[in-house]
C-alpha atoms as an extended CHARMM CRD file, in Angstrom:
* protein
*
       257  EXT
         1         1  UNK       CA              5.3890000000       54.5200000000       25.5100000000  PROA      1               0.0000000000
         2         2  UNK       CA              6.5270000000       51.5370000000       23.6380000000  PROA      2               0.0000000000
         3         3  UNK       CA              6.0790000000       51.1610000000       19.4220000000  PROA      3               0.0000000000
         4         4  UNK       CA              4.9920000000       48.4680000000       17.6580000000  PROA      4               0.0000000000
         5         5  UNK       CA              4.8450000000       47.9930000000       14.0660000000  PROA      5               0.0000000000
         6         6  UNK       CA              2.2910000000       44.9650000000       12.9920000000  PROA      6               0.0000000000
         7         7  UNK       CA              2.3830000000       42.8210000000       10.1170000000  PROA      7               0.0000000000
         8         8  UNK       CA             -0.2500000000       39.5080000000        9.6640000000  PROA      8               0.0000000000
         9         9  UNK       CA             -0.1160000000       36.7080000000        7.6920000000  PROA      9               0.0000000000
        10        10  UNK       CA             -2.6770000000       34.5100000000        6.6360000000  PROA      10              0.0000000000
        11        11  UNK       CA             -3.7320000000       30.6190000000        5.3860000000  PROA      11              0.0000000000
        12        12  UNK       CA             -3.7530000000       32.1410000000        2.2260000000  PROA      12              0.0000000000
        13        13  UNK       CA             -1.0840000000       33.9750000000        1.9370000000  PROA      13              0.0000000000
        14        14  UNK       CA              3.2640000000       33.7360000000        2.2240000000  PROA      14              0.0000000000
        15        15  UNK       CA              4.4160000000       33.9830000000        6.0730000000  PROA      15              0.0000000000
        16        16  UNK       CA              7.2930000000       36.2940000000        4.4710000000  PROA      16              0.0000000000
        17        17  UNK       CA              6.8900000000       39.4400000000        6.0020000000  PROA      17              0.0000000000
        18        18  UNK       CA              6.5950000000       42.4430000000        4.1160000000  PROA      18              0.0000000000
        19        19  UNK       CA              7.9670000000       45.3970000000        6.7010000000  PROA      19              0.0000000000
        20        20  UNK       CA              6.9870000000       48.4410000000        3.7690000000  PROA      20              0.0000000000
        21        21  UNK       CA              3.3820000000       47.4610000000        4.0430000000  PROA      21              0.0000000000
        22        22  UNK       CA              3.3390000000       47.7560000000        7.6280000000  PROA      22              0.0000000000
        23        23  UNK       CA              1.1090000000       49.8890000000        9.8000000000  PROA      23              0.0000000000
        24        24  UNK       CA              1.5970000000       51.5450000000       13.3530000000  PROA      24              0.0000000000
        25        25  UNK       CA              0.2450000000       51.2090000000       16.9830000000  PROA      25              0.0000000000
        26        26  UNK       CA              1.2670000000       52.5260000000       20.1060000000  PROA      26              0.0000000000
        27        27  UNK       CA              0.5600000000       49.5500000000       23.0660000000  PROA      27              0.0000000000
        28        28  UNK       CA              3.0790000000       47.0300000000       23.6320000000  PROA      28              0.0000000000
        29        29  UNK       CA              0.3670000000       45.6510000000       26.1940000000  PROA      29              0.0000000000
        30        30  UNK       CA              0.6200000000       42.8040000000       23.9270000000  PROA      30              0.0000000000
        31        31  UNK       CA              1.0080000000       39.1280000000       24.0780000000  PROA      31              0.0000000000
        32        32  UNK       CA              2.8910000000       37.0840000000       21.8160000000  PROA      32              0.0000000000
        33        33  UNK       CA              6.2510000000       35.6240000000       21.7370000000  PROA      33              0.0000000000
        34        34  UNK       CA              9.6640000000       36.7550000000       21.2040000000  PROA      34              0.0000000000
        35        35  UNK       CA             12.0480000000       35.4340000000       18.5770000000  PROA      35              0.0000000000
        36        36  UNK       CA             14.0330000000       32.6640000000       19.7450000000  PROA      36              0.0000000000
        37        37  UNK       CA             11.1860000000       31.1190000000       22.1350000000  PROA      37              0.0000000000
        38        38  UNK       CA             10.6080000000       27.5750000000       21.0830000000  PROA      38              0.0000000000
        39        39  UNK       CA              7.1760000000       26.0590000000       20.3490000000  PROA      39              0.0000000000
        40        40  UNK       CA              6.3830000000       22.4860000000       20.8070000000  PROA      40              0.0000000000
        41        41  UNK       CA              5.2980000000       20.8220000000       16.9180000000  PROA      41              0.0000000000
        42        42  UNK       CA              5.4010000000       17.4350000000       15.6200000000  PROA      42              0.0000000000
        43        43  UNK       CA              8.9150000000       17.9990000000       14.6740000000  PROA      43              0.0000000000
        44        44  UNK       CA              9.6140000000       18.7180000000       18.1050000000  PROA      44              0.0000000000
        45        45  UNK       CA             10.3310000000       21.8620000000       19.8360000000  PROA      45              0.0000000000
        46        46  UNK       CA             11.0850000000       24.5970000000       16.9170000000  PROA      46              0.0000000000
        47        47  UNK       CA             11.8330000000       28.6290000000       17.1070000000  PROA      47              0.0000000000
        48        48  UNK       CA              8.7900000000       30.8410000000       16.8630000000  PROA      48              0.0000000000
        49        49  UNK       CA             10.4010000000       32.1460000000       13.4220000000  PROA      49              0.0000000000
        50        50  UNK       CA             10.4890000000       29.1870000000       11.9480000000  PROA      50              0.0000000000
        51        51  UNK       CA              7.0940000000       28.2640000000       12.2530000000  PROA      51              0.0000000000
        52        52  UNK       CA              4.9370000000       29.1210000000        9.5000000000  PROA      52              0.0000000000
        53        53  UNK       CA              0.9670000000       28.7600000000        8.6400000000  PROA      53              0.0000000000
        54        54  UNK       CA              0.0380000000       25.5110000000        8.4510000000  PROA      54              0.0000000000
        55        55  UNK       CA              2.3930000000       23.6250000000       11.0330000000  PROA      55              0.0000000000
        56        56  UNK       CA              1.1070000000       21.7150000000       13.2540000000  PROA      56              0.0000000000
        57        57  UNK       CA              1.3520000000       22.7370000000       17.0320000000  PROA      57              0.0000000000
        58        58  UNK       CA              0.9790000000       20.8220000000       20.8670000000  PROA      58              0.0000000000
        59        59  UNK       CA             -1.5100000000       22.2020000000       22.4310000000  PROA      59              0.0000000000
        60        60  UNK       CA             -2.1710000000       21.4430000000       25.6090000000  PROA      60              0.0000000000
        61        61  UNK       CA             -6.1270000000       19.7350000000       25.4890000000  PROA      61              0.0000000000
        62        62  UNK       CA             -6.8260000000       19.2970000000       21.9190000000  PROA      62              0.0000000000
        63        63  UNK       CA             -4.1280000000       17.4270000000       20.4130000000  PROA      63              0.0000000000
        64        64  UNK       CA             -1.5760000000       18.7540000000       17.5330000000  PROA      64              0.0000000000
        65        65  UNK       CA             -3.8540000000       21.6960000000       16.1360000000  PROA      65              0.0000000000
        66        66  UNK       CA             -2.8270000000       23.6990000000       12.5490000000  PROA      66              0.0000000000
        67        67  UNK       CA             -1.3650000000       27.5210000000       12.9690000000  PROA      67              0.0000000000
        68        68  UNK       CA             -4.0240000000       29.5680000000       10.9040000000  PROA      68              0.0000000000
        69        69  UNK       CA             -2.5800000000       32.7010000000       11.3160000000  PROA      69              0.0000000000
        70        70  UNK       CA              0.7460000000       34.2100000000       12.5320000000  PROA      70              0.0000000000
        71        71  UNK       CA              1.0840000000       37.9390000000       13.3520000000  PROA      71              0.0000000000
        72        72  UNK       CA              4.4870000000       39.2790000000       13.5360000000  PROA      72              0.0000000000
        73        73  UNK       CA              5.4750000000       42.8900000000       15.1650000000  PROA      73              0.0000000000
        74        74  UNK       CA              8.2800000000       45.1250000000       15.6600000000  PROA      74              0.0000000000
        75        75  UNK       CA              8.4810000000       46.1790000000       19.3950000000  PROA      75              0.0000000000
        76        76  UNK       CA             10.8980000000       49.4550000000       19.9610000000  PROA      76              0.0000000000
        77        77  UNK       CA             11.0830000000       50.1130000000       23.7020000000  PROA      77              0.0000000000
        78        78  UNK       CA             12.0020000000       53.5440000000       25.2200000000  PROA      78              0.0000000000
        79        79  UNK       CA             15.6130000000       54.0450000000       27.2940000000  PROA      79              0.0000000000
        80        80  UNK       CA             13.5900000000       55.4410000000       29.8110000000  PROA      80              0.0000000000
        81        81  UNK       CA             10.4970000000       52.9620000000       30.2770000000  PROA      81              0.0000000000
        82        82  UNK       CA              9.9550000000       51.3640000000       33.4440000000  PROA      82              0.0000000000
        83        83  UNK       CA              6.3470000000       50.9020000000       33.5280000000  PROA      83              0.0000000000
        84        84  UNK       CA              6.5310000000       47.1020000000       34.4840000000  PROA      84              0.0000000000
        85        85  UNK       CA              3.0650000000       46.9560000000       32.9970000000  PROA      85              0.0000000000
        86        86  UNK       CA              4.7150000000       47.8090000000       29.5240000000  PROA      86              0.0000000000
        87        87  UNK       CA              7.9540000000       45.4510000000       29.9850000000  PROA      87              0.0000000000
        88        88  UNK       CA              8.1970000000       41.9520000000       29.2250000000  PROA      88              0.0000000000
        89        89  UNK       CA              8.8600000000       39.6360000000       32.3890000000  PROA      89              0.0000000000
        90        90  UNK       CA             11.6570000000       37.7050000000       32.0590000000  PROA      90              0.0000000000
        91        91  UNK       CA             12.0130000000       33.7150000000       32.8480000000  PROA      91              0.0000000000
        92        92  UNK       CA             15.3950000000       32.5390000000       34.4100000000  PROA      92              0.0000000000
        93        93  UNK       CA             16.0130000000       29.0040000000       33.4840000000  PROA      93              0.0000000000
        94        94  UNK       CA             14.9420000000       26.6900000000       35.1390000000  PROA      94              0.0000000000
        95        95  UNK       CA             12.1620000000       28.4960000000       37.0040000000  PROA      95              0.0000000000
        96        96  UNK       CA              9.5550000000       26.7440000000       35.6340000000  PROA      96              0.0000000000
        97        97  UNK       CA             10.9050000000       23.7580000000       34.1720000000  PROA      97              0.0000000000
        98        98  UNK       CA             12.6720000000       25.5360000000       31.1940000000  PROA      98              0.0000000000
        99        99  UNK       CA             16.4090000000       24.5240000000       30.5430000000  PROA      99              0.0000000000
       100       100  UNK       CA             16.6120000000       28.1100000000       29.2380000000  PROA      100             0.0000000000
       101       101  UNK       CA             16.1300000000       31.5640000000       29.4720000000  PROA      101             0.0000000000
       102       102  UNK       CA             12.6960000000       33.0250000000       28.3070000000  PROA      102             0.0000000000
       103       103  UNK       CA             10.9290000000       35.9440000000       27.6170000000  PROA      103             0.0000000000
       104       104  UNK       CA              7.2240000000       36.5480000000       28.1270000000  PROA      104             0.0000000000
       105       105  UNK       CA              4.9150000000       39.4150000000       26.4290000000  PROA      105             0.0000000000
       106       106  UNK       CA              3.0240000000       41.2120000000       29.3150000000  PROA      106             0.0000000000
       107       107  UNK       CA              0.0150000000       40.6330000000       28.0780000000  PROA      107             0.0000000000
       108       108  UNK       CA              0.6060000000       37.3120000000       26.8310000000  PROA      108             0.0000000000
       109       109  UNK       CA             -1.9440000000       34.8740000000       28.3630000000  PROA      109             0.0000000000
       110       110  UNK       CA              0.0650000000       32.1070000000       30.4730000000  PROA      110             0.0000000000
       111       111  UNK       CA             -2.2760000000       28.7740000000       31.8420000000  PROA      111             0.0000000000
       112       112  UNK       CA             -2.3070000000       28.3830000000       35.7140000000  PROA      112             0.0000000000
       113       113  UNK       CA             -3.3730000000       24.9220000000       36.5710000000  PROA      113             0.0000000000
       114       114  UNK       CA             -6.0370000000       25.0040000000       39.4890000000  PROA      114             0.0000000000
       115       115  UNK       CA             -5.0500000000       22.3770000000       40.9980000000  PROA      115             0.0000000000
       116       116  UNK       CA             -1.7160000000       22.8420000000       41.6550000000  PROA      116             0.0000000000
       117       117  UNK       CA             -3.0750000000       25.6210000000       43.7910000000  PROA      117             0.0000000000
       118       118  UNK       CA             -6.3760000000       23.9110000000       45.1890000000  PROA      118             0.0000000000
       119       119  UNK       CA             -6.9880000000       20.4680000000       45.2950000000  PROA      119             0.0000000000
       120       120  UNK       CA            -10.6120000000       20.7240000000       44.8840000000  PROA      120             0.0000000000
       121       121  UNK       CA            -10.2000000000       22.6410000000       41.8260000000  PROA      121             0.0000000000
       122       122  UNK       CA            -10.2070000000       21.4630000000       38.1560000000  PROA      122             0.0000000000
       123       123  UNK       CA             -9.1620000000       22.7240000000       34.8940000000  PROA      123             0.0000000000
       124       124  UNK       CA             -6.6750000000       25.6460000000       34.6170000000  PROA      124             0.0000000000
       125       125  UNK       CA             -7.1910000000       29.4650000000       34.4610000000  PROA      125             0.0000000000
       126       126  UNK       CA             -5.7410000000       32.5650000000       31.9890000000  PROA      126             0.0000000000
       127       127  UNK       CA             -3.9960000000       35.5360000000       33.7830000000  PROA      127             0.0000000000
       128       128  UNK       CA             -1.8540000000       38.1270000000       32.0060000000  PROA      128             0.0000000000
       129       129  UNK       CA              2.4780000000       37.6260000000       32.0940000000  PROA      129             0.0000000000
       130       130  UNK       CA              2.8840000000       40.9510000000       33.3310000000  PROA      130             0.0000000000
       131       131  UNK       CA              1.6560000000       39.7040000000       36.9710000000  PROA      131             0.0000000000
       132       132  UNK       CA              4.0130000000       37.4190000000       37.2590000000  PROA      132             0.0000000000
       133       133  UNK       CA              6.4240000000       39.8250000000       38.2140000000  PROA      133             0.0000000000
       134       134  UNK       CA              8.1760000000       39.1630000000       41.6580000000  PROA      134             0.0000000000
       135       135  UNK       CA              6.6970000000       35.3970000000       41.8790000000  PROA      135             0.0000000000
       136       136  UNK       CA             10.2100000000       33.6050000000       42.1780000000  PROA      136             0.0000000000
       137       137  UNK       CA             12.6000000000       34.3030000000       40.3830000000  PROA      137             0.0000000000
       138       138  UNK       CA             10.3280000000       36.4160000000       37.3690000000  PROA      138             0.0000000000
       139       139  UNK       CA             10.9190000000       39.8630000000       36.6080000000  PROA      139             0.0000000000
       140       140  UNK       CA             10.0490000000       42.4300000000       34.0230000000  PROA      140             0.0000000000
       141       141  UNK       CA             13.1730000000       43.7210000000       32.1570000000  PROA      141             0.0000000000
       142       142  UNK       CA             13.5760000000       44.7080000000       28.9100000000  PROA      142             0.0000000000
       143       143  UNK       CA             15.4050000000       42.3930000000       26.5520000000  PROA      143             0.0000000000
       144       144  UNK       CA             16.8560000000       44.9470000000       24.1270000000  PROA      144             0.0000000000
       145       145  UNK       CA             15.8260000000       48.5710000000       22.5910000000  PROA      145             0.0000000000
       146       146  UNK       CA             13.8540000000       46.1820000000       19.1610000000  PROA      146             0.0000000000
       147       147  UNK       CA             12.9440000000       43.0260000000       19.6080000000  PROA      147             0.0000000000
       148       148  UNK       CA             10.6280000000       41.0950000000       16.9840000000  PROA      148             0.0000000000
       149       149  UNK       CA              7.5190000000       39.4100000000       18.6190000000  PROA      149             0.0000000000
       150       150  UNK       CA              5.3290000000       36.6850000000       16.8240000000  PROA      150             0.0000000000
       151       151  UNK       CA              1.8330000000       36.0370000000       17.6980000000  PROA      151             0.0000000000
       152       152  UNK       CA              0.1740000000       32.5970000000       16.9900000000  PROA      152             0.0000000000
       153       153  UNK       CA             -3.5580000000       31.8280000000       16.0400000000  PROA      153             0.0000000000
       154       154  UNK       CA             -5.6370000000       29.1390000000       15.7660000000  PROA      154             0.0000000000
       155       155  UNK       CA             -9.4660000000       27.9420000000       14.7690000000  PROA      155             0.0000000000
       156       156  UNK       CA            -10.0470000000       28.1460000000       18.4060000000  PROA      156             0.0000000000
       157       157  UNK       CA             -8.6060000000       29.0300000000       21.2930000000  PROA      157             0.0000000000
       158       158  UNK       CA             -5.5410000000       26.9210000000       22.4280000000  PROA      158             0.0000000000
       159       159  UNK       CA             -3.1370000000       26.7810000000       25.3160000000  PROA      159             0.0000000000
       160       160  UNK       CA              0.0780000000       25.8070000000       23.6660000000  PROA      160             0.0000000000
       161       161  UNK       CA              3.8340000000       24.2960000000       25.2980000000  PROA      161             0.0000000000
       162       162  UNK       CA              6.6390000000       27.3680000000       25.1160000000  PROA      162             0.0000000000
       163       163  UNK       CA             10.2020000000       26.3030000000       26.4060000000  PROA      163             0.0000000000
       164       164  UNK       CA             10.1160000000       23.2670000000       28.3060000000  PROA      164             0.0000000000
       165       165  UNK       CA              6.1590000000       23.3670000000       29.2170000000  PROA      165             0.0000000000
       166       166  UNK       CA              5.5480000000       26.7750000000       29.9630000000  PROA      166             0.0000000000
       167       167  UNK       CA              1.6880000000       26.3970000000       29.3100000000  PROA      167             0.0000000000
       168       168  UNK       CA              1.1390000000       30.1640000000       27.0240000000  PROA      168             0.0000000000
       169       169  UNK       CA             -2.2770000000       30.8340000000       26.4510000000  PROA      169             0.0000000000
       170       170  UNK       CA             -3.3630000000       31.9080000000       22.1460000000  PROA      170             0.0000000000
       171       171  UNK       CA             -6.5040000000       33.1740000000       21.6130000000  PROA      171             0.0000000000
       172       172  UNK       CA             -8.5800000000       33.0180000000       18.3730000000  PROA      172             0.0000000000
       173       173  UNK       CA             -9.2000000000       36.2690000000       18.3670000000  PROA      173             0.0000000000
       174       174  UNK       CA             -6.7330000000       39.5000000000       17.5470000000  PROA      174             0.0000000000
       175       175  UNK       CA             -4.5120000000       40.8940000000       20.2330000000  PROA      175             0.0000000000
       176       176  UNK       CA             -6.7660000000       39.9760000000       23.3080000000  PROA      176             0.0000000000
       177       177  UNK       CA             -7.1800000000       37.4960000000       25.9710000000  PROA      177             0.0000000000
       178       178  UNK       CA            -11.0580000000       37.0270000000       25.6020000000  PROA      178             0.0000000000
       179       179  UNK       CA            -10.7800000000       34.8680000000       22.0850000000  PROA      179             0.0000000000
       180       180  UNK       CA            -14.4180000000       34.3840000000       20.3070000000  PROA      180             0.0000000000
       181       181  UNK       CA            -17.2680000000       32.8120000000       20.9260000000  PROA      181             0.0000000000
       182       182  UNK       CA            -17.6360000000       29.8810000000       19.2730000000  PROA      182             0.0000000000
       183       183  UNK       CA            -15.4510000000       26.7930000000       20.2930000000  PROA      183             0.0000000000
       184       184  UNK       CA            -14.0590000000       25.3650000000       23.1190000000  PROA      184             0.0000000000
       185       185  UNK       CA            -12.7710000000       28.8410000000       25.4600000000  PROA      185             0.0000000000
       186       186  UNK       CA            -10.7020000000       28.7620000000       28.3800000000  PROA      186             0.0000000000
       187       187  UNK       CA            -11.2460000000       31.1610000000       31.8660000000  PROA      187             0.0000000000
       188       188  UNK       CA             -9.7220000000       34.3120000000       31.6210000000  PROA      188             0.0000000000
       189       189  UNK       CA             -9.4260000000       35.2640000000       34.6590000000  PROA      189             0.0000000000
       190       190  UNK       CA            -10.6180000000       39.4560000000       36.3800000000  PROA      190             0.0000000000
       191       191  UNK       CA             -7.6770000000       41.1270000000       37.3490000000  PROA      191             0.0000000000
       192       192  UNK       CA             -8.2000000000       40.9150000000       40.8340000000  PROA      192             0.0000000000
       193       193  UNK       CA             -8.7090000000       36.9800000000       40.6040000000  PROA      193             0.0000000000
       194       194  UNK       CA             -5.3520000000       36.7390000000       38.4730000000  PROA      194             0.0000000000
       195       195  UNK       CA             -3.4630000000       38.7780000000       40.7830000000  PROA      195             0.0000000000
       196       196  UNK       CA             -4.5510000000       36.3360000000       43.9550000000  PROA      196             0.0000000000
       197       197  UNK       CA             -3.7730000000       33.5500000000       41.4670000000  PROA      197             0.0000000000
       198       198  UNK       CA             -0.4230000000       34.6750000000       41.0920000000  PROA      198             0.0000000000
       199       199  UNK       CA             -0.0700000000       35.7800000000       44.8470000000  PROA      199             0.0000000000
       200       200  UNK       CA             -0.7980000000       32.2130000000       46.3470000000  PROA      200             0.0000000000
       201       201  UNK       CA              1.8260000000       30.3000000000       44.2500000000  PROA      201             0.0000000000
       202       202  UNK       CA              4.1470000000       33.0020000000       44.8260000000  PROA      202             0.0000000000
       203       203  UNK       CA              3.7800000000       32.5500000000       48.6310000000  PROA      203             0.0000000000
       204       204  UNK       CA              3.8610000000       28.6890000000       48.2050000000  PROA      204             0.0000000000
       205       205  UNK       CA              7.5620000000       29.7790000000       45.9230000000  PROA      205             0.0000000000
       206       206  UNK       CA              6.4800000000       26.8170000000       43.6560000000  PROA      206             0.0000000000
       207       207  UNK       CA              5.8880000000       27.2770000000       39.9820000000  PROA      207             0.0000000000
       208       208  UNK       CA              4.6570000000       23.7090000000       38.7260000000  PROA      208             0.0000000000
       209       209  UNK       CA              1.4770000000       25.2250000000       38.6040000000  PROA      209             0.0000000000
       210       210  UNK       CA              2.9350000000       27.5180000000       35.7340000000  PROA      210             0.0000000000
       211       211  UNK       CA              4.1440000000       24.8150000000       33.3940000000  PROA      211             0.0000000000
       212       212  UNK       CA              3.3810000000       21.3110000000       33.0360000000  PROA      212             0.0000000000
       213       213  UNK       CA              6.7680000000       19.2030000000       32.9120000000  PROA      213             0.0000000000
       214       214  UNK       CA              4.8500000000       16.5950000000       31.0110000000  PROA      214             0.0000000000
       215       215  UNK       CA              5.0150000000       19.0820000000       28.0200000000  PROA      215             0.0000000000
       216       216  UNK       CA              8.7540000000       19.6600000000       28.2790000000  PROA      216             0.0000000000
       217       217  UNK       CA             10.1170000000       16.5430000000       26.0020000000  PROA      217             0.0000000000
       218       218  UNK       CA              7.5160000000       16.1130000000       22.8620000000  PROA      218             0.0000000000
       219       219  UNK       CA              7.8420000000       13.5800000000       20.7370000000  PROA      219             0.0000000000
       220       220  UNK       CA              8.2620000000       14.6370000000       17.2450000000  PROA      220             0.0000000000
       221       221  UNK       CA              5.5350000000       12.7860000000       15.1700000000  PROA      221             0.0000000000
       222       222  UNK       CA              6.0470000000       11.4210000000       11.4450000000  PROA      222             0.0000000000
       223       223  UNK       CA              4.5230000000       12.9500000000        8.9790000000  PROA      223             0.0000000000
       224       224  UNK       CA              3.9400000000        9.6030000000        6.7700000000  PROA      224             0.0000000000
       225       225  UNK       CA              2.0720000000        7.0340000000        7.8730000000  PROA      225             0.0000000000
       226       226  UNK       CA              4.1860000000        3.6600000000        8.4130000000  PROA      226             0.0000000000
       227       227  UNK       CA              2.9930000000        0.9700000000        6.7390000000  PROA      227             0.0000000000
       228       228  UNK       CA              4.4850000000       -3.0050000000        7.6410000000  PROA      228             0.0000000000
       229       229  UNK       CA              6.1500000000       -4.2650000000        4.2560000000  PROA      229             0.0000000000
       230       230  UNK       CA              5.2670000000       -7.8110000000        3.1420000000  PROA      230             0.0000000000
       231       231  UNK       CA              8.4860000000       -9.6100000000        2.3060000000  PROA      231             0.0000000000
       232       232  UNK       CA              9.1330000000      -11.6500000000       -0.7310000000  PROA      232             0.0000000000
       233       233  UNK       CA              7.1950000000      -14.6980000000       -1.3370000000  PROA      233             0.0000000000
       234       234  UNK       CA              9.2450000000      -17.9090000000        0.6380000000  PROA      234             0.0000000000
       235       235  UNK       CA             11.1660000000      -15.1280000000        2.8280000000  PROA      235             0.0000000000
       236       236  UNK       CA             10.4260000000      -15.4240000000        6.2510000000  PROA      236             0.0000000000
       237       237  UNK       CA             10.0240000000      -12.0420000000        8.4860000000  PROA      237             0.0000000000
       238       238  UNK       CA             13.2750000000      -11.9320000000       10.8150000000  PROA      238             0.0000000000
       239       239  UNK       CA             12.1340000000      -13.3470000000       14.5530000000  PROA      239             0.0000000000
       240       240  UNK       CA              8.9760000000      -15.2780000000       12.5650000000  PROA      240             0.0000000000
       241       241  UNK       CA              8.4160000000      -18.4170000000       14.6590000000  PROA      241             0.0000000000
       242       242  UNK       CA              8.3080000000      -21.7170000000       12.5640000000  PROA      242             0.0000000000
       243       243  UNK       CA             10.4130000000      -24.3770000000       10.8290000000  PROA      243             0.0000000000
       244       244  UNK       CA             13.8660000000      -23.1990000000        9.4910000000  PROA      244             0.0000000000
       245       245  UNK       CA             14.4730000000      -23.5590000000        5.5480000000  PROA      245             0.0000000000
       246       246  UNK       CA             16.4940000000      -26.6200000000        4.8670000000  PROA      246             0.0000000000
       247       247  UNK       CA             19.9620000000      -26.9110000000        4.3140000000  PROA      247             0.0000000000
       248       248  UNK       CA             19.7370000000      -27.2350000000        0.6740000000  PROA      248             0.0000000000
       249       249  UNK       CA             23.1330000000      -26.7360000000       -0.2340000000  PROA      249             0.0000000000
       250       250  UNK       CA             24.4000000000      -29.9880000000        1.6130000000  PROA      250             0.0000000000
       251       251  UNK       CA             22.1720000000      -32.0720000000        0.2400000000  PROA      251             0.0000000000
       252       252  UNK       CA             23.1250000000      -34.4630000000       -3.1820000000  PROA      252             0.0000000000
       253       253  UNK       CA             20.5970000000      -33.3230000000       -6.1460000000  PROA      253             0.0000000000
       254       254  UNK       CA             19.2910000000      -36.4960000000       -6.3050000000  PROA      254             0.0000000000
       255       255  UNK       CA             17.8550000000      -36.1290000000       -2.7740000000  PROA      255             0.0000000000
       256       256  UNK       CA             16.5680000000      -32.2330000000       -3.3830000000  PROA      256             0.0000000000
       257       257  UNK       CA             13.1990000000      -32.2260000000       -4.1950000000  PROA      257             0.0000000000
């Protein structure tokens, strides 16, 4: 059995994490993502360790939403683990249109889009990492013996961009896939309907349906509005249609007016 050693922050409070104060728990059936994984923000895409509460995040209906919350853990993984269900599944790059290698929490929520896998179908649905494992190139390894994991949290629940476009699933609530009540929610799909999920675009060997290359290039965003500056009074704008000044300087004084 895996360890994991939890520490939260809140709105209200430093994202420093404090490892003396932390407390204990024995599932890594967790999501959540590993350090190093980079998370599309107005700034671009930026390391899950760098992000702290208050930054402003892609997400993948709702616009740039505010982090409210970020939950950080220690993961310590046995020599002798290999319980897939307990192991995250590893990303080869480009897979699913990441340039890079990534790692994926079993239990971290990742967004199928329907209709990638039906054409009649709309909207996209939830299924756990962990069954991802033997679609394409995916596989559950273990990254190291300690590895640091980060959890994100929002007002509501939110399907974020992770590494190119990898569409990763963050629910409002704490450690679970279900999120609350209140706000927009997204289908979290039984384990039997994940598991065919993941079985038809792993027969089809395509994995657009996993990410969403649209995602994989955001635009960093300013964070001051831009205002057009007036220029000075009888300075004309550069490209301004209209008469030129005249030549002042080769006229006689006399003549100037």
């Amino acid at each position: 059995m895996s360890e994991v050693t939890s520490i939260s922050v809140y709105l209200d409070q430093s994202s420093e994490v404090d490892h003396s104060s932390s407390n204990h728990a024995v599932n890594a059936r967790r999501g959540g993502f590993l350090h190093g994984t980079k998370i599309a923000t107005t700034g671009g895409w930026k390391p899950v360790e760098r992000i702290v509460v208050g930054d402003l995040v892609r997400t993948l209906d709702h616009g740039f939403k505010e982090v409210r919350r970020i939950s950080t853990s220690v993961v310590v993984i046995p020599a002798d683990e290999r319980r897939t269900e307990y192991l995250p599944i590893f990303v080869p790059a480009r897979a699913a249109y990441n340039g890079r290698p990534v790692w994926l929490m079993p239990e971290q929520g990742m967004a199928l889009n329907l209709t990638k896998i039906d054409a009649e179908a709309i909207g996209c649905s939830i299924v756990p990492a962990r069954l991802l494992n033997g679609a394409g190139r995916l596989m559950s390894q273990a990254p190291g013996s300690s590895f640091e994991v980060r959890s994100l949290f929002f007002d509501d629940d939110q399907v974020i961009f992770v590494e190119g476009g990898l569409q990763a699933y963050c629910p409002s609530g704490r450690f679970n896939m279900r999120g609350t009540p209140n706000g927009p929610t997204y289908d979290v799909a039984d384990e039997d309907v994940a598991a065919d999920l993941v079985n038809s675009i792993a027969s089809r060997g395509d994995m657009s349906a996993l990410a969403n290359p649209l995602g994989a290039l955001p635009a960093p965003i300013p964070q001051e509005p831009i205002f057009p500056i007036r220029p000075p009074s009888g300075v004309r704008r550069p490209g301004r249609p209209g008469r030129p000044n005249a030549p002042v300087l080769f006229l006689r004084p006399e003549w100037q007016i």
